mmCIF file of C-alpha atoms in Angstrom:
data_model
loop_
_atom_site.group_PDB
_atom_site.id
_atom_site.type_symbol
_atom_site.label_atom_id
_atom_site.label_comp_id
_atom_site.label_asym_id
_atom_site.label_seq_id
_atom_site.Cartn_x
_atom_site.Cartn_y
_atom_site.Cartn_z
ATOM 1 C CA ALA F 1 0.000 0.000 0.000
ATOM 2 C CA TYR F 2 1.194 3.511 -0.735
ATOM 3 C CA LEU F 3 -0.051 7.084 -0.948
ATOM 4 C CA ASP F 4 -0.717 8.846 -4.219
ATOM 5 C CA ASN F 5 -1.785 12.387 -5.042
ATOM 6 C CA THR F 6 -3.098 14.283 -8.033
ATOM 7 C CA GLU F 7 -3.879 17.885 -8.809
ATOM 8 C CA LYS F 8 -7.397 19.170 -8.257
ATOM 9 C CA ASN F 9 -9.579 18.804 -11.321
ATOM 10 C CA VAL F 10 -12.887 20.233 -12.459
ATOM 11 C CA THR F 11 -14.859 17.744 -10.351
ATOM 12 C CA ALA F 12 -13.150 18.692 -7.094
ATOM 13 C CA GLU F 13 -15.885 21.092 -6.000
ATOM 14 C CA SER F 14 -18.712 18.661 -6.731
ATOM 15 C CA ASP F 15 -16.778 15.878 -4.958
ATOM 16 C CA GLY F 16 -16.607 17.933 -1.759
ATOM 17 C CA VAL F 17 -12.867 18.694 -1.798
ATOM 18 C CA HIS F 18 -12.033 21.603 0.509
ATOM 19 C CA GLU F 19 -11.233 24.813 -1.302
ATOM 20 C CA ARG F 20 -7.966 25.278 0.616
ATOM 21 C CA GLN F 21 -6.769 21.784 -0.178
ATOM 22 C CA GLY F 22 -4.209 21.953 -2.958
ATOM 23 C CA ARG F 23 -4.203 18.295 -3.998
ATOM 24 C CA ARG F 24 -6.314 15.150 -3.835
ATOM 25 C CA TYR F 25 -4.802 12.239 -1.902
ATOM 26 C CA PHE F 26 -5.466 8.527 -2.390
ATOM 27 C CA SER F 27 -4.640 5.259 -0.620
ATOM 28 C CA CYS F 28 -3.546 2.734 -3.222
ATOM 29 C CA LEU F 29 -2.938 -1.012 -3.035
ATOM 30 C CA ILE F 30 -0.784 -2.965 -5.484
ATOM 31 C CA ASP F 31 0.399 -6.576 -5.776
ATOM 32 C CA LYS F 32 2.401 -8.591 -8.274
ATOM 33 C CA SER F 33 -0.662 -9.252 -10.445
ATOM 34 C CA CYS F 34 -1.201 -5.534 -11.140
ATOM 35 C CA SER F 35 -0.295 -4.468 -14.655
ATOM 36 C CA PHE F 36 2.432 -1.954 -15.350
ATOM 37 C CA VAL F 37 1.544 1.616 -16.158
ATOM 38 C CA SER F 38 1.915 2.506 -19.819
ATOM 39 C CA PRO F 39 4.883 4.818 -20.593
ATOM 40 C CA ALA F 40 4.116 8.496 -20.421
ATOM 41 C CA ALA F 41 5.153 10.886 -23.127
ATOM 42 C CA ASP F 42 7.286 13.036 -20.865
ATOM 43 C CA ASP F 43 8.628 10.382 -18.484
ATOM 44 C CA GLU F 44 9.882 7.095 -19.844
ATOM 45 C CA SER F 45 12.482 6.340 -17.155
ATOM 46 C CA THR F 46 10.109 5.223 -14.392
ATOM 47 C CA ALA F 47 7.209 3.959 -16.460
ATOM 48 C CA SER F 48 8.292 0.323 -16.291
ATOM 49 C CA LEU F 49 8.651 0.483 -12.473
ATOM 50 C CA ARG F 50 5.094 1.575 -11.722
ATOM 51 C CA ARG F 51 2.032 -0.616 -11.488
ATOM 52 C CA ALA F 52 -1.616 0.319 -11.737
ATOM 53 C CA PRO F 53 -3.205 0.087 -8.242
ATOM 54 C CA ARG F 54 -5.781 -2.590 -7.611
ATOM 55 C CA PHE F 55 -7.698 -0.396 -5.168
ATOM 56 C CA ARG F 56 -7.655 3.398 -4.958
ATOM 57 C CA VAL F 57 -9.466 5.064 -2.056
ATOM 58 C CA GLU F 58 -9.644 8.841 -1.850
ATOM 59 C CA LEU F 59 -8.715 10.382 1.500
ATOM 60 C CA PRO F 60 -10.299 13.495 3.062
ATOM 61 C CA GLY F 61 -6.959 15.323 3.137
ATOM 62 C CA PHE F 62 -3.250 14.968 3.804
ATOM 63 C CA PRO F 63 -3.019 11.704 5.752
ATOM 64 C CA ILE F 64 0.331 12.056 7.551
ATOM 65 C CA LEU F 65 -0.708 13.320 10.984
ATOM 66 C CA GLY F 66 1.433 11.456 13.491
ATOM 67 C CA ASP F 67 4.914 9.971 13.816
ATOM 68 C CA GLY F 68 4.577 7.315 11.114
ATOM 69 C CA LYS F 69 3.599 4.031 12.714
ATOM 70 C CA SER F 70 0.034 5.030 13.550
ATOM 71 C CA ASP F 71 -0.482 6.450 10.069
ATOM 72 C CA ASN F 72 0.747 3.231 8.479
ATOM 73 C CA GLN F 73 -1.603 1.089 10.558
ATOM 74 C CA ASN F 74 -4.673 3.214 9.885
ATOM 75 C CA HIS F 75 -3.733 3.502 6.220
ATOM 76 C CA ALA F 76 -3.682 -0.301 5.887
ATOM 77 C CA MET F 77 -7.049 -0.866 7.554
ATOM 78 C CA PRO F 78 -9.209 -0.497 4.396
ATOM 79 C CA PHE F 79 -7.129 -3.135 2.601
ATOM 80 C CA MET F 80 -7.189 -5.799 5.317
ATOM 81 C CA ARG F 81 -8.938 -9.054 4.463
ATOM 82 C CA GLY F 82 -10.961 -10.966 7.013
ATOM 83 C CA ALA F 83 -12.733 -9.924 10.185
ATOM 84 C CA PHE F 84 -9.767 -9.700 12.563
ATOM 85 C CA ALA F 85 -6.643 -7.538 12.644
ATOM 86 C CA GLN F 86 -3.221 -8.198 14.164
ATOM 87 C CA CYS F 87 -0.794 -5.291 13.848
ATOM 88 C CA ILE F 88 2.510 -6.892 14.822
ATOM 89 C CA ASP F 89 5.728 -4.891 14.792
ATOM 90 C CA SER F 90 8.520 -5.333 12.273
ATOM 91 C CA ASN F 91 10.823 -6.784 14.950
ATOM 92 C CA GLN F 92 8.459 -9.657 15.736
ATOM 93 C CA GLY F 93 8.199 -13.223 14.499
ATOM 94 C CA ALA F 94 6.278 -16.409 15.138
ATOM 95 C CA TYR F 95 6.749 -20.136 15.674
ATOM 96 C CA PHE F 96 5.143 -22.798 13.530
ATOM 97 C CA GLU F 97 3.827 -24.715 16.536
ATOM 98 C CA GLN F 98 2.239 -21.524 17.866
ATOM 99 C CA MET F 99 0.432 -20.907 14.600
ATOM 100 C CA MET F 100 -1.319 -24.251 15.057
ATOM 101 C CA LEU F 101 -3.030 -22.667 18.085
ATOM 102 C CA LEU F 102 -4.271 -19.688 16.090
ATOM 103 C CA PRO F 103 -7.760 -21.223 15.544
ATOM 104 C CA CYS F 104 -8.111 -21.402 19.322
ATOM 105 C CA VAL F 105 -7.346 -17.689 19.606
ATOM 106 C CA LEU F 106 -9.867 -16.833 16.894
ATOM 107 C CA GLY F 107 -12.378 -18.983 18.753
ATOM 108 C CA GLU F 108 -12.257 -16.436 21.589
ATOM 109 C CA PHE F 109 -14.373 -14.188 19.344
ATOM 110 C CA ARG F 110 -17.021 -16.865 18.796
ATOM 111 C CA THR F 111 -20.508 -15.861 19.944
ATOM 112 C CA LYS F 112 -23.444 -17.995 21.042
ATOM 113 C CA GLN F 113 -25.787 -15.999 18.846
ATOM 114 C CA ARG F 114 -25.437 -13.463 16.066
ATOM 115 C CA GLY F 115 -24.428 -10.053 17.370
ATOM 116 C CA GLY F 116 -23.356 -11.361 20.788
ATOM 117 C CA SER F 117 -21.054 -9.302 22.986
ATOM 118 C CA GLU F 118 -18.334 -11.983 22.951
ATOM 119 C CA ALA F 119 -17.116 -10.644 19.588
ATOM 120 C CA LYS F 120 -16.597 -7.152 21.046
ATOM 121 C CA ARG F 121 -13.190 -7.770 22.510
ATOM 122 C CA ILE F 122 -9.452 -7.444 22.097
ATOM 123 C CA ILE F 123 -7.444 -10.601 22.717
ATOM 124 C CA GLY F 124 -4.167 -9.714 24.395
ATOM 125 C CA LEU F 125 -1.243 -12.105 23.948
ATOM 126 C CA PRO F 126 2.209 -12.358 25.574
ATOM 127 C CA GLU F 127 5.604 -12.261 23.892
ATOM 128 C CA HIS F 128 8.771 -14.318 23.906
ATOM 129 C CA ILE F 129 11.772 -11.968 23.981
ATOM 130 C CA THR F 130 14.630 -13.414 21.919
ATOM 131 C CA SER F 131 17.225 -10.655 22.431
ATOM 132 C CA ASP F 132 18.181 -11.599 26.003
ATOM 133 C CA PHE F 133 21.963 -11.713 25.518
ATOM 134 C CA GLY F 134 24.429 -9.170 26.812
ATOM 135 C CA SER F 135 23.936 -7.077 29.920
ATOM 136 C CA VAL F 136 21.934 -4.337 28.196
ATOM 137 C CA GLY F 137 19.937 -6.786 26.089
ATOM 138 C CA ASP F 138 19.106 -8.871 29.146
ATOM 139 C CA PHE F 139 17.916 -5.739 30.961
ATOM 140 C CA ALA F 140 15.682 -4.722 28.049
ATOM 141 C CA ALA F 141 14.326 -8.267 27.690
ATOM 142 C CA GLY F 142 13.570 -8.471 31.402
ATOM 143 C CA ALA F 143 11.748 -5.135 31.357
ATOM 144 C CA GLU F 144 9.700 -6.209 28.336
ATOM 145 C CA LEU F 145 8.899 -9.575 29.939
ATOM 146 C CA ALA F 146 7.764 -7.888 33.150
ATOM 147 C CA PHE F 147 5.478 -5.406 31.411
ATOM 148 C CA GLY F 148 4.284 -7.292 28.333
ATOM 149 C CA THR F 149 3.664 -10.664 29.976
ATOM 150 C CA VAL F 150 3.740 -10.745 33.777
ATOM 151 C CA LEU F 151 1.961 -7.470 34.534
ATOM 152 C CA GLN F 152 -0.627 -7.923 31.784
ATOM 153 C CA ARG F 153 -2.041 -10.958 33.606
ATOM 154 C CA SER F 154 -2.841 -8.819 36.644
ATOM 155 C CA HIS F 155 -3.994 -5.830 34.594
ATOM 156 C CA ALA F 156 -6.476 -7.985 32.669
ATOM 157 C CA VAL F 157 -7.995 -9.355 35.887
ATOM 158 C CA LEU F 158 -8.148 -5.904 37.498
ATOM 159 C CA GLY F 159 -9.709 -4.281 34.427
ATOM 160 C CA ALA F 160 -6.735 -2.054 33.577
ATOM 161 C CA ARG F 161 -5.339 -3.803 30.503
ATOM 162 C CA MET F 162 -5.456 -1.846 27.257
ATOM 163 C CA HIS F 163 -3.979 -2.445 23.809
ATOM 164 C CA TYR F 164 -0.196 -2.138 23.631
ATOM 165 C CA GLY F 165 0.540 -2.975 20.001
ATOM 166 C CA HIS F 166 2.497 -6.220 20.028
ATOM 167 C CA PRO F 167 0.611 -9.404 19.066
ATOM 168 C CA ASP F 168 -2.918 -8.431 20.170
ATOM 169 C CA ILE F 169 -5.756 -9.546 17.891
ATOM 170 C CA MET F 170 -8.714 -7.188 17.434
ATOM 171 C CA ASN F 171 -12.097 -7.291 15.759
ATOM 172 C CA LYS F 172 -11.497 -5.161 12.675
ATOM 173 C CA GLN F 173 -15.108 -4.019 12.331
ATOM 174 C CA TYR F 174 -15.121 -2.389 15.758
ATOM 175 C CA MET F 175 -11.697 -0.845 15.145
ATOM 176 C CA ILE F 176 -12.975 0.817 11.973
ATOM 177 C CA GLN F 177 -15.956 2.197 13.902
ATOM 178 C CA GLN F 178 -13.653 4.079 16.259
ATOM 179 C CA GLY F 179 -11.421 5.519 13.523
ATOM 180 C CA GLY F 180 -8.637 2.929 13.326
ATOM 181 C CA VAL F 181 -6.304 0.963 15.558
ATOM 182 C CA SER F 182 -4.146 3.970 16.489
ATOM 183 C CA LYS F 183 -4.452 7.664 17.218
ATOM 184 C CA ALA F 184 -2.204 9.751 15.006
ATOM 185 C CA THR F 185 -1.985 13.228 16.516
ATOM 186 C CA LYS F 186 1.682 14.174 16.526
ATOM 187 C CA THR F 187 3.352 14.402 19.962
ATOM 188 C CA LEU F 188 0.052 14.018 21.852
ATOM 189 C CA ASN F 189 -0.415 10.389 20.778
ATOM 190 C CA LEU F 190 3.226 9.403 21.179
ATOM 191 C CA SER F 191 2.134 6.034 22.614
ATOM 192 C CA GLU F 192 -0.323 5.460 19.804
ATOM 193 C CA ASP F 193 -1.314 1.846 20.441
ATOM 194 C CA ILE F 194 -2.876 2.280 23.859
ATOM 195 C CA PHE F 195 -5.567 4.636 22.538
ATOM 196 C CA ALA F 196 -7.157 1.763 20.630
ATOM 197 C CA GLY F 197 -7.867 0.098 23.974
ATOM 198 C CA MET F 198 -9.034 3.340 25.571
ATOM 199 C CA ASP F 199 -11.488 4.168 22.782
ATOM 200 C CA PHE F 200 -12.604 0.544 22.733
ATOM 201 C CA MET F 201 -13.484 0.570 26.441
ATOM 202 C CA LEU F 202 -15.121 4.007 26.258
ATOM 203 C CA ARG F 203 -17.684 2.723 23.776
ATOM 204 C CA GLY F 204 -19.009 0.175 26.287
ATOM 205 C CA SER F 205 -21.820 -2.148 25.129
ATOM 206 C CA GLY F 206 -20.156 -5.305 26.433
ATOM 207 C CA ARG F 207 -16.676 -4.552 25.124
ATOM 208 C CA ASN F 208 -13.806 -6.108 27.077
ATOM 209 C CA ILE F 209 -10.108 -6.878 26.738
ATOM 210 C CA LYS F 210 -9.005 -10.434 27.511
ATOM 211 C CA HIS F 211 -5.501 -11.770 28.067
ATOM 212 C CA CYS F 212 -4.622 -15.302 26.886
ATOM 213 C CA GLU F 213 -1.454 -17.173 27.812
ATOM 214 C CA TYR F 214 -1.439 -20.127 25.441
ATOM 215 C CA PHE F 215 -0.412 -18.185 22.310
ATOM 216 C CA TYR F 216 2.579 -15.889 21.923
ATOM 217 C CA LEU F 217 4.862 -14.307 19.350
ATOM 218 C CA THR F 218 8.571 -13.561 19.399
ATOM 219 C CA LYS F 219 10.069 -10.102 19.720
ATOM 220 C CA GLY F 220 13.567 -8.646 19.529
ATOM 221 C CA ARG F 221 14.628 -5.572 21.465
ATOM 222 C CA ASP F 222 17.501 -3.111 21.114
ATOM 223 C CA LEU F 223 20.901 -4.254 22.319
ATOM 224 C CA GLY F 224 22.565 -0.843 22.559
ATOM 225 C CA PHE F 225 22.461 1.334 25.648
ATOM 226 C CA ASN F 226 21.297 4.421 23.742
ATOM 227 C CA GLY F 227 18.567 2.439 21.980
ATOM 228 C CA VAL F 228 17.216 1.000 25.224
ATOM 229 C CA MET F 229 17.268 4.363 26.977
ATOM 230 C CA GLY F 230 15.610 5.996 23.978
ATOM 231 C CA PHE F 231 12.792 3.472 24.072
ATOM 232 C CA CYS F 232 12.275 3.917 27.829
ATOM 233 C CA SER F 233 12.244 7.688 27.312
ATOM 234 C CA LYS F 234 9.664 7.309 24.542
ATOM 235 C CA ILE F 235 7.384 5.193 26.743
ATOM 236 C CA SER F 236 7.597 7.545 29.733
ATOM 237 C CA SER F 237 7.078 10.624 27.543
ATOM 238 C CA GLY F 238 4.076 8.979 25.902
ATOM 239 C CA THR F 239 2.589 8.276 29.326
ATOM 240 C CA GLY F 240 2.968 11.926 30.252
ATOM 241 C CA GLU F 241 1.179 12.957 27.058
ATOM 242 C CA GLN F 242 -1.650 10.540 27.862
ATOM 243 C CA LEU F 243 -2.560 12.657 30.881
ATOM 244 C CA LEU F 244 -3.551 15.467 28.494
ATOM 245 C CA THR F 245 -5.952 13.404 26.379
ATOM 246 C CA ARG F 246 -9.719 13.256 26.622
ATOM 247 C CA GLN F 247 -9.611 9.429 26.654
ATOM 248 C CA MET F 248 -7.716 9.424 29.947
ATOM 249 C CA PHE F 249 -10.061 12.052 31.391
ATOM 250 C CA ARG F 250 -13.230 10.189 30.429
ATOM 251 C CA LEU F 251 -11.965 6.790 31.583
ATOM 252 C CA SER F 252 -11.076 8.260 34.972
ATOM 253 C CA GLN F 253 -14.665 9.446 35.321
ATOM 254 C CA ILE F 254 -16.519 6.260 34.374
ATOM 255 C CA LEU F 255 -14.301 3.457 35.716
ATOM 256 C CA PRO F 256 -15.203 1.913 39.085
ATOM 257 C CA LEU F 257 -12.810 2.696 41.924
ATOM 258 C CA PRO F 258 -10.857 -0.630 41.843
ATOM 259 C CA ASP F 259 -10.502 -0.431 38.059
ATOM 260 C CA ALA F 260 -9.566 3.255 38.230
ATOM 261 C CA LEU F 261 -6.814 2.610 40.784
ATOM 262 C CA SER F 262 -5.470 -0.277 38.711
ATOM 263 C CA PHE F 263 -5.622 1.842 35.560
ATOM 264 C CA TYR F 264 -3.790 4.673 37.335
ATOM 265 C CA TYR F 265 -0.900 2.540 38.535
ATOM 266 C CA ALA F 266 -0.666 0.596 35.264
ATOM 267 C CA HIS F 267 0.052 3.824 33.386
ATOM 268 C CA ALA F 268 0.857 7.227 34.882
ATOM 269 C CA GLY F 269 0.968 6.063 38.487
ATOM 270 C CA PHE F 270 3.879 3.723 37.822
ATOM 271 C CA TYR F 271 6.147 6.553 36.687
ATOM 272 C CA ILE F 272 4.976 8.873 39.455
ATOM 273 C CA THR F 273 5.797 6.164 42.014
ATOM 274 C CA GLN F 274 9.210 5.644 40.423
ATOM 275 C CA ALA F 275 9.860 9.391 40.683
ATOM 276 C CA PHE F 276 8.963 9.402 44.389
ATOM 277 C CA MET F 277 11.174 6.383 45.025
ATOM 278 C CA SER F 278 14.073 8.034 43.219
ATOM 279 C CA LEU F 279 13.633 11.193 45.282
ATOM 280 C CA SER F 280 13.217 9.400 48.614
ATOM 281 C CA MET F 281 16.878 8.434 49.002
ATOM 282 C CA PRO F 282 18.426 11.911 48.443
ATOM 283 C CA VAL F 283 15.728 13.468 50.655
ATOM 284 C CA THR F 284 16.494 10.969 53.424
ATOM 285 C CA VAL F 285 20.238 11.522 53.186
ATOM 286 C CA SER F 286 19.830 15.311 53.077
ATOM 287 C CA THR F 287 17.564 15.269 56.132
ATOM 288 C CA TRP F 288 20.055 13.125 58.026
ATOM 289 C CA LEU F 289 22.929 15.419 57.140
ATOM 290 C CA LEU F 290 20.977 18.526 58.161
ATOM 291 C CA VAL F 291 20.152 17.016 61.553
ATOM 292 C CA LEU F 292 23.748 15.934 62.170
ATOM 293 C CA VAL F 293 25.328 19.174 60.983
ATOM 294 C CA ALA F 294 22.896 21.353 62.954
ATOM 295 C CA GLY F 295 24.457 20.187 66.237
ATOM 296 C CA CYS F 296 21.132 19.982 68.080
ATOM 297 C CA GLU F 297 22.135 17.259 70.534
ATOM 298 C CA GLY F 298 20.977 19.218 73.539
ATOM 299 C CA SER F 299 17.580 20.293 72.184
ATOM 300 C CA PHE F 300 16.915 17.071 70.267
ATOM 301 C CA GLN F 301 16.923 14.893 73.379
ATOM 302 C CA ALA F 302 13.767 16.627 74.595
ATOM 303 C CA TYR F 303 11.777 14.900 71.861
ATOM 304 C CA MET F 304 13.133 11.415 72.586
ATOM 305 C CA ASN F 305 11.681 8.844 74.947
ATOM 306 C CA CYS F 306 15.194 7.962 76.071
ATOM 307 C CA PRO F 307 17.129 11.103 77.125
ATOM 308 C CA THR F 308 20.478 9.405 76.499
ATOM 309 C CA ALA F 309 19.805 8.865 72.764
ATOM 310 C CA THR F 310 21.848 10.910 70.313
ATOM 311 C CA THR F 311 20.854 12.313 66.951
ATOM 312 C CA GLY F 312 22.662 9.497 65.163
ATOM 313 C CA ASP F 313 20.758 6.917 67.187
ATOM 314 C CA ALA F 314 17.452 8.585 66.347
ATOM 315 C CA MET F 315 18.169 8.636 62.614
ATOM 316 C CA SER F 316 19.352 5.041 62.659
ATOM 317 C CA VAL F 317 16.071 3.986 64.290
ATOM 318 C CA VAL F 318 14.080 5.856 61.626
ATOM 319 C CA LEU F 319 16.123 4.361 58.773
ATOM 320 C CA SER F 320 15.878 0.856 60.175
ATOM 321 C CA ALA F 321 12.092 1.200 60.327
ATOM 322 C CA TRP F 322 11.953 2.496 56.745
ATOM 323 C CA CYS F 323 14.139 -0.334 55.477
ATOM 324 C CA SER F 324 12.235 -3.128 57.231
ATOM 325 C CA TRP F 325 8.444 -3.522 57.229
ATOM 326 C CA VAL F 326 7.809 -0.440 55.054
ATOM 327 C CA LEU F 327 9.481 -2.240 52.145
ATOM 328 C CA VAL F 328 6.511 -4.629 52.045
ATOM 329 C CA PHE F 329 4.390 -1.811 50.583
ATOM 330 C CA PHE F 330 6.957 -1.216 47.836
ATOM 331 C CA LEU F 331 6.930 -4.930 46.977
ATOM 332 C CA PHE F 332 3.150 -4.930 46.659
ATOM 333 C CA ALA F 333 3.301 -1.689 44.631
#
């Protein structure tokens, strides 16, 4: 599939083309059975390299709105065959024995009667990370395993799982109804995949997102330090941009309290908690240093149960309490 454009012609006004739009844009689909375009009179060099498109769908305007990936996915939606869509990444693969389980995954959409709510769902699937060699690669693979597989089990049960790209299978008809599988506003929809799940849940009517463990695809991650850090920066920046969207605002209003708390920590809350944890150590050390440097041994003993305790003893008691039973809350978080 590719994009094509032509100049406005005499039928542009009757076809509803905006007066400020300089060209007409089309989504075109070609394959090896398409015939070659006949040579033009003024351009014979590229005539043999072009094929006549099999399908040509006019677009309402210039289609490149986002950062590329979301535009490509939405651009391919009209040319998909079948009732289900799976938008895997270019760094993913599959196993033959896993493909034999694909009918079982498609059976998750089966309904007891025509128009049943069982078809209104997104089937989330885990991944097998194959780039777990080297210290940096093992770190990236472990992070991807924790988020894409382990945490998704809990998020699906708690009602906080959305669509995260990867190997998820969606009902194409319902994706077309909500404008595509991705949102393509530049910068705002930096994490474009998750908005498919948000819009899907906002439409209600029995829609749900299910996580299955028996089917998975492979995935390779970056092995360089800069590549891994760039990806983590992209994910965290995309989460910050999500807080500005109307999907996040509306979901926060309609979700029940348990689902809302799970949704909060599964997305923005995770990074906010990480920021607090990163700040807790320098704040603790700075507070300890201020107390020790202030030289308040005489006045500090008035606040202690044991008058013989020093400032160092008091801070050691506080730190030992923080580093003992309080850590249980961080483990659960």
